[in-house]
Every structure is written in structure tokens, then in C-alpha cells.
C-alpha positions as a Markdown table, in Angstrom:
| # | Residue | x | y | z |
|---|---|---|---|---|
| 1 | Unk | 28.7 | 14.3 | -8.1 |
| 2 | Unk | 27.8 | 10.8 | -7.3 |
| 3 | Unk | 29.8 | 11.1 | -4.0 |
| 4 | Unk | 27.8 | 14.2 | -3.0 |
| 5 | Unk | 24.5 | 12.5 | -3.9 |
| 6 | Unk | 25.5 | 9.4 | -1.9 |
| 7 | Unk | 26.5 | 11.6 | 1.1 |
| 8 | Unk | 23.2 | 13.4 | 1.0 |
| 9 | Unk | 21.2 | 10.2 | 0.8 |
| 10 | Unk | 23.2 | 8.7 | 3.7 |
| 11 | Unk | 22.2 | 11.8 | 5.7 |
| 12 | Unk | 18.5 | 11.0 | 4.8 |
| 13 | Unk | 19.0 | 7.4 | 6.0 |
| 14 | Unk | 20.6 | 8.7 | 9.2 |
| 15 | Unk | 17.7 | 11.1 | 9.8 |
| 16 | Unk | 15.3 | 8.2 | 9.3 |
| 17 | Unk | 16.9 | 6.4 | 12.2 |
| 18 | Unk | 15.2 | 3.3 | 13.6 |
| 19 | Unk | 11.7 | 4.8 | 14.3 |
| 20 | Unk | 9.3 | 5.1 | 11.4 |
| 21 | Unk | 5.7 | 6.2 | 11.7 |
| 22 | Unk | 4.2 | 3.9 | 9.1 |
| 23 | Unk | 6.3 | 0.9 | 10.1 |
| 24 | Unk | 4.8 | 1.1 | 13.6 |
| 25 | Unk | 1.4 | 0.3 | 12.0 |
| 26 | Unk | 3.0 | -2.6 | 10.1 |
| 27 | Unk | 4.6 | -4.0 | 13.2 |
| 28 | Unk | 1.3 | -3.7 | 15.1 |
| 29 | Unk | -0.4 | -5.8 | 12.4 |
| 30 | Unk | 2.5 | -8.3 | 12.5 |
| 31 | Unk | 2.0 | -8.8 | 16.2 |
| 32 | Unk | -1.8 | -9.1 | 15.7 |
| 33 | Unk | -1.1 | -12.0 | 13.5 |
| 34 | Unk | 0.8 | -13.9 | 16.3 |
| 35 | Unk | -1.8 | -12.9 | 18.9 |
| 36 | Unk | -4.8 | -13.8 | 16.8 |
| 37 | Unk | -6.2 | -10.3 | 17.1 |
| 38 | Unk | -8.2 | -8.6 | 14.3 |
| 39 | Unk | -6.0 | -6.6 | 12.0 |
| 40 | Unk | -8.3 | -3.7 | 11.3 |
| 41 | Unk | -9.8 | -2.9 | 14.8 |
| 42 | Unk | -7.6 | 0.2 | 15.2 |
| 43 | Unk | -8.6 | 1.5 | 11.8 |
| 44 | Unk | -12.3 | 0.8 | 12.2 |
| 45 | Unk | -12.6 | 2.3 | 15.7 |
| 46 | Unk | -10.3 | 5.2 | 15.3 |
| 47 | Unk | -12.1 | 8.5 | 16.2 |
| 48 | Unk | -10.5 | 10.6 | 13.4 |
| 49 | Unk | -13.3 | 11.2 | 10.8 |
| 50 | Unk | -11.1 | 11.0 | 7.7 |
| 51 | Unk | -10.3 | 7.3 | 7.2 |
| 52 | Unk | -7.3 | 8.0 | 5.0 |
| 53 | Unk | -5.5 | 9.8 | 7.8 |
| 54 | Unk | -5.9 | 7.2 | 10.5 |
| 55 | Unk | -2.5 | 5.9 | 11.8 |
| 56 | Unk | -3.5 | 2.2 | 11.4 |
| 57 | Unk | -2.9 | -0.8 | 9.2 |
| 58 | Unk | -4.8 | -0.5 | 5.9 |
| 59 | Unk | -3.2 | -3.2 | 3.6 |
| 60 | Unk | -4.6 | -6.6 | 2.7 |
| 61 | Unk | -4.0 | -9.4 | 5.2 |
| 62 | Unk | -1.4 | -11.0 | 2.9 |
| 63 | Unk | 0.9 | -8.1 | 3.6 |
| 64 | Unk | 0.6 | -8.6 | 7.4 |
| 65 | Unk | 1.3 | -12.3 | 7.0 |
| 66 | Unk | 4.4 | -11.5 | 4.9 |
| 67 | Unk | 5.9 | -9.2 | 7.6 |
| 68 | Unk | 4.7 | -11.3 | 10.5 |
| 69 | Unk | 8.3 | -12.4 | 11.3 |
| 70 | Unk | 9.2 | -8.8 | 12.1 |
| 71 | Unk | 6.6 | -8.8 | 14.8 |
| 72 | Unk | 8.7 | -11.2 | 16.8 |
| 73 | Unk | 11.7 | -8.8 | 17.0 |
| 74 | Unk | 12.4 | -5.7 | 19.1 |
| 75 | Unk | 11.3 | -2.5 | 17.3 |
| 76 | Unk | 14.8 | -1.3 | 16.7 |
| 77 | Unk | 15.9 | -4.6 | 15.1 |
| 78 | Unk | 12.7 | -4.9 | 13.0 |
| 79 | Unk | 13.2 | -1.3 | 11.8 |
| 80 | Unk | 16.8 | -1.9 | 10.8 |
| 81 | Unk | 15.8 | -5.0 | 8.9 |
| 82 | Unk | 12.9 | -3.2 | 7.2 |
| 83 | Unk | 15.2 | -0.4 | 6.2 |
| 84 | Unk | 17.6 | -2.9 | 4.6 |
| 85 | Unk | 14.8 | -4.7 | 2.8 |
| 86 | Unk | 13.6 | -1.4 | 1.3 |
| 87 | Unk | 17.1 | -0.3 | 0.2 |
| 88 | Unk | 17.8 | -3.8 | -1.2 |
| 89 | Unk | 14.6 | -3.6 | -3.2 |
| 90 | Unk | 15.6 | -0.2 | -4.6 |
| 91 | Unk | 19.0 | -1.4 | -5.6 |
| 92 | Unk | 17.4 | -4.6 | -7.1 |
| 93 | Unk | 14.9 | -2.6 | -9.2 |
| 94 | Unk | 17.7 | -0.3 | -10.5 |
| 95 | Unk | 20.0 | -3.3 | -11.2 |
| 96 | Unk | 17.2 | -5.0 | -13.2 |
| 97 | Unk | 16.9 | -2.0 | -15.5 |
| 98 | Unk | 20.7 | -1.6 | -15.9 |
| 99 | Unk | 21.1 | -5.3 | -16.5 |
| 100 | Unk | 18.4 | -5.6 | -19.2 |
| 101 | Unk | 19.0 | -2.2 | -20.8 |
| 102 | Unk | 22.8 | -2.2 | -20.6 |
| 103 | Unk | 23.3 | 1.6 | -20.6 |
| 104 | Unk | 26.8 | 3.0 | -20.7 |
| 105 | Unk | 28.5 | 4.0 | -17.5 |
| 106 | Unk | 27.8 | 7.7 | -17.8 |
| 107 | Unk | 24.0 | 6.9 | -18.2 |
| 108 | Unk | 24.2 | 4.8 | -15.1 |
| 109 | Unk | 25.7 | 7.8 | -13.3 |
| 110 | Unk | 22.7 | 9.9 | -14.4 |
| 111 | Unk | 20.3 | 7.2 | -13.1 |
| 112 | Unk | 22.0 | 7.1 | -9.7 |
| 113 | Unk | 22.0 | 10.9 | -9.3 |
| 114 | Unk | 18.3 | 11.2 | -10.3 |
| 115 | Unk | 17.4 | 8.4 | -7.8 |
| 116 | Unk | 19.3 | 9.5 | -4.8 |
| 117 | Unk | 18.1 | 13.1 | -5.1 |
| 118 | Unk | 14.4 | 12.1 | -5.7 |
| 119 | Unk | 12.4 | 13.8 | -2.9 |
| 120 | Unk | 9.6 | 11.2 | -2.8 |
| 121 | Unk | 12.2 | 8.6 | -2.1 |
| 122 | Unk | 13.5 | 10.6 | 0.9 |
| 123 | Unk | 9.9 | 10.7 | 2.3 |
| 124 | Unk | 9.5 | 7.0 | 1.8 |
| 125 | Unk | 12.7 | 6.3 | 3.7 |
| 126 | Unk | 11.8 | 8.6 | 6.5 |
| 127 | Unk | 8.3 | 7.1 | 7.0 |
| 128 | Unk | 9.4 | 3.5 | 6.6 |
| 129 | Unk | 6.8 | 2.8 | 3.9 |
| 130 | Unk | 6.3 | -0.4 | 1.9 |
| 131 | Unk | 6.7 | 1.2 | -1.6 |
| 132 | Unk | 10.2 | 0.0 | -2.4 |
| 133 | Unk | 9.4 | -3.8 | -2.4 |
| 134 | Unk | 6.4 | -2.9 | -4.5 |
| 135 | Unk | 8.7 | -0.9 | -6.8 |
| 136 | Unk | 10.9 | -4.0 | -7.3 |
| 137 | Unk | 7.9 | -6.2 | -8.1 |
| 138 | Unk | 6.5 | -3.7 | -10.6 |
| 139 | Unk | 9.8 | -3.0 | -12.2 |
| 140 | Unk | 10.4 | -6.7 | -12.7 |
| 141 | Unk | 6.9 | -7.3 | -13.9 |
| 142 | Unk | 6.8 | -4.4 | -16.5 |
| 143 | Unk | 10.3 | -5.1 | -17.8 |
| 144 | Unk | 9.9 | -8.8 | -17.9 |
| 145 | Unk | 6.5 | -8.7 | -19.7 |
| 146 | Unk | 7.9 | -6.1 | -22.1 |
| 147 | Unk | 10.7 | -8.6 | -22.9 |
| 148 | Unk | 8.2 | -11.1 | -24.0 |
| 149 | Unk | 8.0 | -13.2 | -20.8 |
| 150 | Unk | 4.3 | -13.3 | -19.8 |
| 151 | Unk | 5.1 | -15.1 | -16.5 |
| 152 | Unk | 6.6 | -11.9 | -15.1 |
| 153 | Unk | 3.0 | -10.7 | -15.0 |
| 154 | Unk | 2.9 | -12.7 | -11.7 |
| 155 | Unk | 5.2 | -10.1 | -10.1 |
| 156 | Unk | 2.5 | -7.5 | -10.9 |
| 157 | Unk | -0.2 | -9.6 | -9.4 |
| 158 | Unk | 1.9 | -10.1 | -6.2 |
| 159 | Unk | 2.5 | -6.3 | -6.0 |
| 160 | Unk | -1.3 | -5.7 | -6.4 |
| 161 | Unk | -2.1 | -8.2 | -3.7 |
| 162 | Unk | 0.2 | -6.4 | -1.2 |
| 163 | Unk | -0.9 | -2.9 | -2.2 |
| 164 | Unk | -3.9 | -2.7 | -4.5 |
| 165 | Unk | -2.9 | 0.3 | -6.7 |
| 166 | Unk | -0.7 | -1.8 | -9.1 |
| 167 | Unk | -4.0 | -3.4 | -10.3 |
| 168 | Unk | -4.1 | -0.3 | -12.6 |
| 169 | Unk | -1.4 | -2.1 | -14.7 |
| 170 | Unk | -4.0 | -4.7 | -15.7 |
| 171 | Unk | -5.4 | -2.0 | -18.1 |
| 172 | Unk | -1.9 | -1.7 | -19.7 |
| 173 | Unk | -1.8 | -5.5 | -20.2 |
| 174 | Unk | -5.3 | -5.6 | -21.7 |
| 175 | Unk | -4.8 | -2.6 | -24.0 |
| 176 | Unk | -1.6 | -4.1 | -25.2 |
| 177 | Unk | -3.3 | -7.4 | -25.7 |
| 178 | Unk | -0.9 | -9.2 | -23.4 |
| 179 | Unk | -3.6 | -11.6 | -22.3 |
| 180 | Unk | -1.2 | -14.3 | -21.1 |
| 181 | Unk | 0.6 | -11.8 | -18.9 |
| 182 | Unk | -2.8 | -10.5 | -17.7 |
| 183 | Unk | -3.7 | -14.1 | -16.8 |
| 184 | Unk | -0.5 | -14.5 | -14.8 |
| 185 | Unk | -1.2 | -11.2 | -13.0 |
| 186 | Unk | -4.7 | -12.1 | -12.1 |
| 187 | Unk | -3.7 | -15.6 | -11.1 |
| 188 | Unk | -0.9 | -14.4 | -8.8 |
| 189 | Unk | -3.2 | -11.8 | -7.3 |
| 190 | Unk | -5.9 | -14.4 | -6.6 |
| 191 | Unk | -3.4 | -16.8 | -5.2 |
| 192 | Unk | -1.8 | -14.4 | -2.7 |
| 193 | Unk | -5.2 | -13.0 | -1.7 |
| 194 | Unk | -6.4 | -16.5 | -1.3 |
| 195 | Unk | -3.5 | -17.4 | 1.0 |
| 196 | Unk | -4.4 | -14.3 | 3.0 |
| 197 | Unk | -8.0 | -15.5 | 3.3 |
| 198 | Unk | -6.9 | -19.0 | 4.2 |
| 199 | Unk | -5.1 | -17.8 | 7.2 |
| 200 | Unk | -7.1 | -14.7 | 8.0 |
| 201 | Unk | -10.6 | -15.2 | 6.5 |
| 202 | Unk | -12.4 | -12.7 | 8.7 |
| 203 | Unk | -9.8 | -10.0 | 8.2 |
| 204 | Unk | -10.1 | -10.6 | 4.5 |
| 205 | Unk | -13.8 | -10.0 | 4.6 |
| 206 | Unk | -13.4 | -6.9 | 6.7 |
| 207 | Unk | -10.7 | -5.5 | 4.4 |
| 208 | Unk | -12.7 | -5.8 | 1.2 |
| 209 | Unk | -16.1 | -5.1 | 2.9 |
| 210 | Unk | -15.2 | -2.2 | 5.2 |
| 211 | Unk | -11.6 | -1.0 | 5.0 |
| 212 | Unk | -11.4 | -0.7 | 1.2 |
| 213 | Unk | -14.8 | 1.1 | 0.8 |
| 214 | Unk | -13.9 | 3.5 | 3.5 |
| 215 | Unk | -10.6 | 4.4 | 1.7 |
| 216 | Unk | -12.0 | 4.4 | -1.9 |
| 217 | Unk | -13.6 | 7.9 | -1.8 |
| 218 | Unk | -10.1 | 9.4 | -1.2 |
| 219 | Unk | -9.6 | 12.7 | 0.5 |
| 220 | Unk | -9.1 | 16.4 | -0.3 |
| 221 | Unk | -6.3 | 16.6 | 2.3 |
| 222 | Unk | -3.5 | 18.8 | 0.7 |
| 223 | Unk | -0.9 | 16.0 | 0.7 |
| 224 | Unk | -3.1 | 13.7 | -1.5 |
| 225 | Unk | -1.4 | 14.1 | -4.9 |
| 226 | Unk | -3.8 | 12.1 | -7.0 |
| 227 | Unk | -6.1 | 13.6 | -9.6 |
| 228 | Unk | -9.0 | 12.8 | -7.3 |
| 229 | Unk | -7.5 | 14.6 | -4.4 |
| 230 | Unk | -6.7 | 17.8 | -6.4 |
| 231 | Unk | -10.2 | 17.8 | -8.0 |
| 232 | Unk | -11.8 | 17.4 | -4.6 |
| 233 | Unk | -9.9 | 20.4 | -3.3 |
| 234 | Unk | -11.2 | 22.7 | -6.1 |
| 235 | Unk | -14.6 | 21.3 | -6.9 |
| 236 | Unk | -16.3 | 20.0 | -3.8 |
| 237 | Unk | -17.0 | 21.1 | -0.2 |
| 238 | Unk | -14.5 | 19.6 | 2.2 |
| 239 | Unk | -12.9 | 20.2 | 5.6 |
| 240 | Unk | -9.5 | 21.1 | 4.2 |
| 241 | Unk | -9.8 | 23.8 | 1.4 |
| 242 | Unk | -12.2 | 26.4 | 0.1 |
| 243 | Unk | -13.1 | 25.1 | -3.4 |
| 244 | Unk | -13.4 | 27.2 | -6.5 |
| 245 | Unk | -16.9 | 25.8 | -7.1 |
| 246 | Unk | -19.1 | 23.1 | -5.6 |
| 247 | Unk | -19.9 | 20.6 | -8.3 |
| 248 | Unk | -22.5 | 17.9 | -7.3 |
| 249 | Unk | -21.1 | 15.4 | -9.7 |
| 250 | Unk | -17.5 | 16.1 | -8.9 |
| 251 | Unk | -16.9 | 12.4 | -8.1 |
| 252 | Unk | -17.2 | 11.7 | -11.9 |
| 253 | Unk | -14.4 | 14.0 | -12.9 |
| 254 | Unk | -11.5 | 11.7 | -12.0 |
| 255 | Unk | -13.1 | 8.9 | -14.0 |
| 256 | Unk | -13.6 | 11.1 | -17.0 |
| 257 | Unk | -10.0 | 12.5 | -16.8 |
| 258 | Unk | -8.6 | 9.0 | -16.3 |
| 259 | Unk | -10.3 | 7.7 | -19.5 |
| 260 | Unk | -8.9 | 10.7 | -21.4 |
| 261 | Unk | -5.4 | 10.1 | -20.1 |
| 262 | Unk | -5.4 | 6.4 | -20.8 |
| 263 | Unk | -6.7 | 7.1 | -24.3 |
| 264 | Unk | -4.0 | 9.6 | -24.9 |
| 265 | Unk | -1.4 | 7.2 | -23.7 |
| 266 | Unk | -2.7 | 4.5 | -26.0 |
| 267 | Unk | -2.6 | 6.8 | -29.1 |
| 268 | Unk | 0.7 | 8.5 | -28.2 |
| 269 | Unk | 2.7 | 5.4 | -27.6 |
| 270 | Unk | 1.3 | 3.1 | -30.2 |
| 271 | Unk | 4.6 | 3.0 | -32.2 |
| 272 | Unk | 6.9 | 2.8 | -29.2 |
| 273 | Unk | 8.8 | -0.3 | -28.1 |
| 274 | Unk | 7.1 | -2.5 | -25.5 |
| 275 | Unk | 9.2 | -1.3 | -22.5 |
| 276 | Unk | 8.6 | 2.3 | -23.4 |
| 277 | Unk | 4.9 | 1.7 | -23.5 |
| 278 | Unk | 4.9 | 0.0 | -20.2 |
| 279 | Unk | 7.1 | 2.7 | -18.5 |
| 280 | Unk | 5.0 | 5.5 | -20.0 |
| 281 | Unk | 1.9 | 3.9 | -18.4 |
| 282 | Unk | 3.3 | 3.9 | -14.9 |
| 283 | Unk | 2.4 | 7.5 | -14.0 |
| 284 | Unk | -1.3 | 6.5 | -14.3 |
| 285 | Unk | -1.0 | 4.5 | -11.1 |
| 286 | Unk | -0.6 | 7.5 | -8.8 |
| 287 | Unk | -2.7 | 9.7 | -11.0 |
| 288 | Unk | -5.7 | 7.4 | -10.9 |
| 289 | Unk | -5.4 | 6.2 | -7.3 |
| 290 | Unk | -7.9 | 7.7 | -4.9 |
| 291 | Unk | -5.1 | 8.5 | -2.5 |
| 292 | Unk | -1.5 | 9.2 | -3.5 |
| 293 | Unk | 0.8 | 10.4 | -0.7 |
| 294 | Unk | 4.2 | 11.8 | -1.8 |
| 295 | Unk | 6.0 | 8.6 | -0.8 |
| 296 | Unk | 3.9 | 6.6 | -3.3 |
| 297 | Unk | 5.6 | 8.4 | -6.2 |
| 298 | Unk | 8.7 | 6.2 | -6.0 |
| 299 | Unk | 6.7 | 4.1 | -8.5 |
| 300 | Unk | 7.8 | 6.7 | -11.0 |
| 301 | Unk | 11.5 | 5.9 | -10.8 |
| 302 | Unk | 11.4 | 3.3 | -13.6 |
| 303 | Unk | 10.0 | 5.9 | -15.9 |
| 304 | Unk | 12.8 | 8.3 | -15.1 |
| 305 | Unk | 15.4 | 5.5 | -15.4 |
| 306 | Unk | 14.2 | 4.3 | -18.8 |
| 307 | Unk | 13.8 | 7.9 | -20.0 |
| 308 | Unk | 17.4 | 8.7 | -19.1 |
| 309 | Unk | 18.6 | 5.6 | -20.9 |
| 310 | Unk | 16.6 | 6.5 | -24.0 |
| 311 | Unk | 18.0 | 10.0 | -24.0 |
| 312 | Unk | 21.5 | 8.7 | -23.5 |
| 313 | Unk | 21.1 | 6.4 | -26.6 |
| 314 | Unk | 20.1 | 9.5 | -28.5 |
| 315 | Unk | 23.2 | 11.4 | -27.4 |
| 316 | Unk | 21.3 | 13.6 | -24.9 |
| 317 | Unk | 19.3 | 15.9 | -27.2 |
| 318 | Unk | 19.2 | 19.3 | -25.5 |
| 319 | Unk | 15.4 | 20.0 | -25.3 |
| 320 | Unk | 14.2 | 16.6 | -24.1 |
| 321 | Unk | 17.1 | 16.4 | -21.6 |
| 322 | Unk | 16.2 | 19.8 | -20.2 |
| 323 | Unk | 12.6 | 18.7 | -20.0 |
| 324 | Unk | 13.5 | 15.6 | -18.0 |
| 325 | Unk | 15.7 | 17.8 | -15.7 |
| 326 | Unk | 12.8 | 20.2 | -15.3 |
| 327 | Unk | 10.5 | 17.4 | -14.2 |
| 328 | Unk | 13.0 | 16.3 | -11.6 |
| 329 | Unk | 13.3 | 19.9 | -10.4 |
| 330 | Unk | 9.5 | 20.0 | -9.9 |
| 331 | Unk | 9.6 | 16.8 | -7.9 |
| 332 | Unk | 12.6 | 17.5 | -5.7 |
| 333 | Unk | 12.8 | 21.3 | -5.5 |
| 334 | Unk | 9.5 | 23.0 | -6.3 |
| 335 | Unk | 7.6 | 20.6 | -4.1 |
| 336 | Unk | 9.7 | 21.7 | -1.1 |
| 337 | Unk | 9.4 | 25.4 | -1.6 |
| 338 | Unk | 7.9 | 27.1 | 1.6 |
| 339 | Unk | 5.0 | 29.0 | 0.2 |
| 340 | Unk | 2.1 | 30.6 | 2.2 |
| 341 | Unk | 1.1 | 30.0 | 5.8 |
| 342 | Unk | 2.1 | 26.8 | 7.5 |
| 343 | Unk | -0.3 | 23.9 | 8.2 |
| 344 | Unk | -2.6 | 24.9 | 11.0 |
| 345 | Unk | -1.9 | 28.6 | 10.7 |
| 346 | Unk | -4.5 | 31.3 | 9.9 |
| 347 | Unk | -5.2 | 31.4 | 6.1 |
| 348 | Unk | -3.8 | 28.0 | 5.4 |
| 349 | Unk | -7.1 | 26.5 | 4.3 |
| 350 | Unk | -8.0 | 29.3 | 1.8 |
| 351 | Unk | -4.4 | 29.6 | 0.5 |
| 352 | Unk | -4.5 | 26.0 | -0.8 |
| 353 | Unk | -6.9 | 26.9 | -3.6 |
| 354 | Unk | -7.0 | 30.7 | -3.8 |
| 355 | Unk | -3.3 | 31.7 | -3.6 |
| 356 | Unk | -1.8 | 30.8 | -7.1 |
| 357 | Unk | 1.7 | 30.2 | -5.7 |
| 358 | Unk | 0.6 | 28.1 | -2.8 |
| 359 | Unk | -1.7 | 26.1 | -5.2 |
| 360 | Unk | 1.1 | 25.3 | -7.5 |
| 361 | Unk | 3.6 | 24.4 | -4.8 |
| 362 | Unk | 1.0 | 22.3 | -2.8 |
| 363 | Unk | 0.2 | 20.3 | -5.9 |
| 364 | Unk | 3.7 | 20.2 | -7.3 |
| 365 | Unk | 4.1 | 16.5 | -7.0 |
| 366 | Unk | 0.8 | 16.0 | -8.9 |
| 367 | Unk | 1.9 | 18.4 | -11.6 |
| 368 | Unk | 5.3 | 16.7 | -11.8 |
| 369 | Unk | 3.6 | 13.3 | -12.2 |
| 370 | Unk | 1.3 | 14.7 | -14.9 |
| 371 | Unk | 4.2 | 16.4 | -16.7 |
| 372 | Unk | 6.2 | 13.1 | -16.6 |
| 373 | Unk | 3.2 | 11.3 | -18.0 |
| 374 | Unk | 2.7 | 13.8 | -20.8 |
| 375 | Unk | 6.3 | 14.0 | -21.8 |
| 376 | Unk | 7.2 | 10.3 | -21.3 |
| 377 | Unk | 6.3 | 9.2 | -24.9 |
| 378 | Unk | 8.6 | 12.0 | -26.2 |
| 379 | Unk | 11.4 | 11.2 | -23.7 |
| 380 | Unk | 11.2 | 7.4 | -24.3 |
| 381 | Unk | 11.5 | 7.5 | -28.1 |
| 382 | Unk | 14.2 | 5.2 | -29.4 |
| 383 | Unk | 17.0 | 6.3 | -31.6 |
């Protein structure tokens, strides 16, 4: 089975090739660094009205500085190196969990199978996204802090400085009263952002003053798999769907739901070990983000890994094991089911919210994330 999964994943890597849509924006920013050009001019002056869909660099300046060396290379060479960095980060994150949790070999087999067939990972590879290095930092930070090493909170701060959504993990640290780790996280975040401002002060001002506010409202575009995106699709007038109802205060709904989910996590995991609590919190990152594209969901892999190890330690109880397998089916099978008219075809817009089958399939990754969040405390129970 592992051989088949590896073969399928190699086909995905082969299909990705050496041209990636999102990497092109990264390389453009890297070259802007060397040329002294503004990082966000393409984003700010792009004619497309929805900021979240503009093909432009939208990360903090520190990220552009980090990948600046790639801007000196030919596109094909830079793409190959970037692909290797991503895959090394994935292997490193998995190796950290295996090393610190020490699961038996058959549990490692389950982890590898679940990883290589995880559909959001395939999308990440095809688009050349930056999520796998962030995954490594978040995995190291959560696992290290859970093992009683507050300095690993710095890894979370670095991750947040490169891609802001990991800042949600500060809530976990504060609710768990891990104040030293929270300090390390904030210190690392401020340091990396400060280095970005030191070298690209104007870009830093533009990012926090113009780019971030433009992205913060999110979008109702069907691929946005956050709670905010789904609620926008059904509760507010938008260019992409026909909502069920137009609620004037719909922007408050994600905040209210987020508070409920965080409170539920706090109560439901209060007796769990530290690593289980941290892992169970991870789904809140994509759920609470204003924009969650499918490739962002690789951040859920540590939850799946730790859940599989916990189930293995309990000799694979039937119902929880089926539940985890069902969640993986939602992510990797249901989300790919071809339902309803294709994008741009007649009836596509109304089908997104008024055809029950299309609604479920279109939001399958959101439902999978929510299911994983709700079942994680049950899956992560120790023996």
C-alpha cells in the first residue's frame, strides 16, 4: 500500500513540474527585493475587484527577504529548489512527530498513507505554495511547547511572521497559560517583522496599512473554505452566490462562531495531555482565517498524525478509527466529486447555495475541517 501511495504522490509531483502559479508571485517579489522595487505594486494596482483573487505577492516583507536568493536563479532552477524545500519541510514535520511520539512501525505506515493521499497536500504541491515550511515551523512549535520547552514558541512566531494565520495559536498558548511560550512567540514575531521593516520599511507600512486591510474582509468565492467564506456565501449579498438570506450584521457571525468553537475546545480538551490539546486546536487556524484556500489545509496534517498515533496506542478502536477514516474520505474523495455545473457555466452561481449536493461538495473541505475539529478530542484520547 505504501508503494502505491508513493507512486501516486510521485505522479502528483511530476504533474506539478517546474512551473507553479503561486511561486511566480514569490519569485517576482524576490526580484523586487534585488531591484529595489515596491513589493505590493502589482497587488494594489491590479484591476480585479476581489483582492483575495489577485495573482500577486501578499505576504509580509520578511517572506520576500527570505526567498530573495531564489530571485537570482532561472525560473526552472528556482522552482526545483522550492519544490525540494517544501518536500523536505513535509518530511521534517512528520519526522519530528515520529521521533517525539515513537509510534510503532505499523502506525508510521498509517501516517505515511494518510499524508501522501491527502488532497490539500496535492493542491499545495501543484501550486507551489509556502504552506509546507510553515507546517514544519508550526509542528515544531506546538510539539516543542507541549513537551515543556517554551523556547519552541519562537517557531510559532516565525511562522506567523511569514504567514500571519498562525497568530491564532497565541490564543492556545494564553488559554493554556503558557505565558513564557507566548512571550517567545511574540518576541520572534516582532523580531522577524522588525527585520523586514529594517530592510523594507515602506513595504512594511504598505503591507500592514493597505494589503492586510484589503484581505481581512475575506471573500465569498466558492474555494474559500473558512467559516467566514461559507457564512458570506449563505448570508450576505456577493458576486459569487445567491445567499439564503441577506443579514446586515453577517460580518459578526464568524466572530460569534469562533468564540463558541474556542470555548468548546477549551472545555472538551481540559483533561487531555498537552500535545493533544495543541493538536486539537490546530483546525481553528483555517476555520477562523478570513481566507482559507484548499492548500492551506496542510496545517491539519499534525492533527491527523497525532490522532492516528493515539488510536494506534489504543489498539485501533473500531468506531474512532472509522471516524478518522471518514474524515480523510471527506478531504480526499468527497471534495473532488464532480457535482453540478462547472465554474462559469449556467446555473453555477445558484447551485453553490441552493443545490444541496453541490453545497455539500463545494464546502466539503470546510466540513472536513469542522469534523476533524469536533472529533479531535475524542480521537486524541490517551490509553
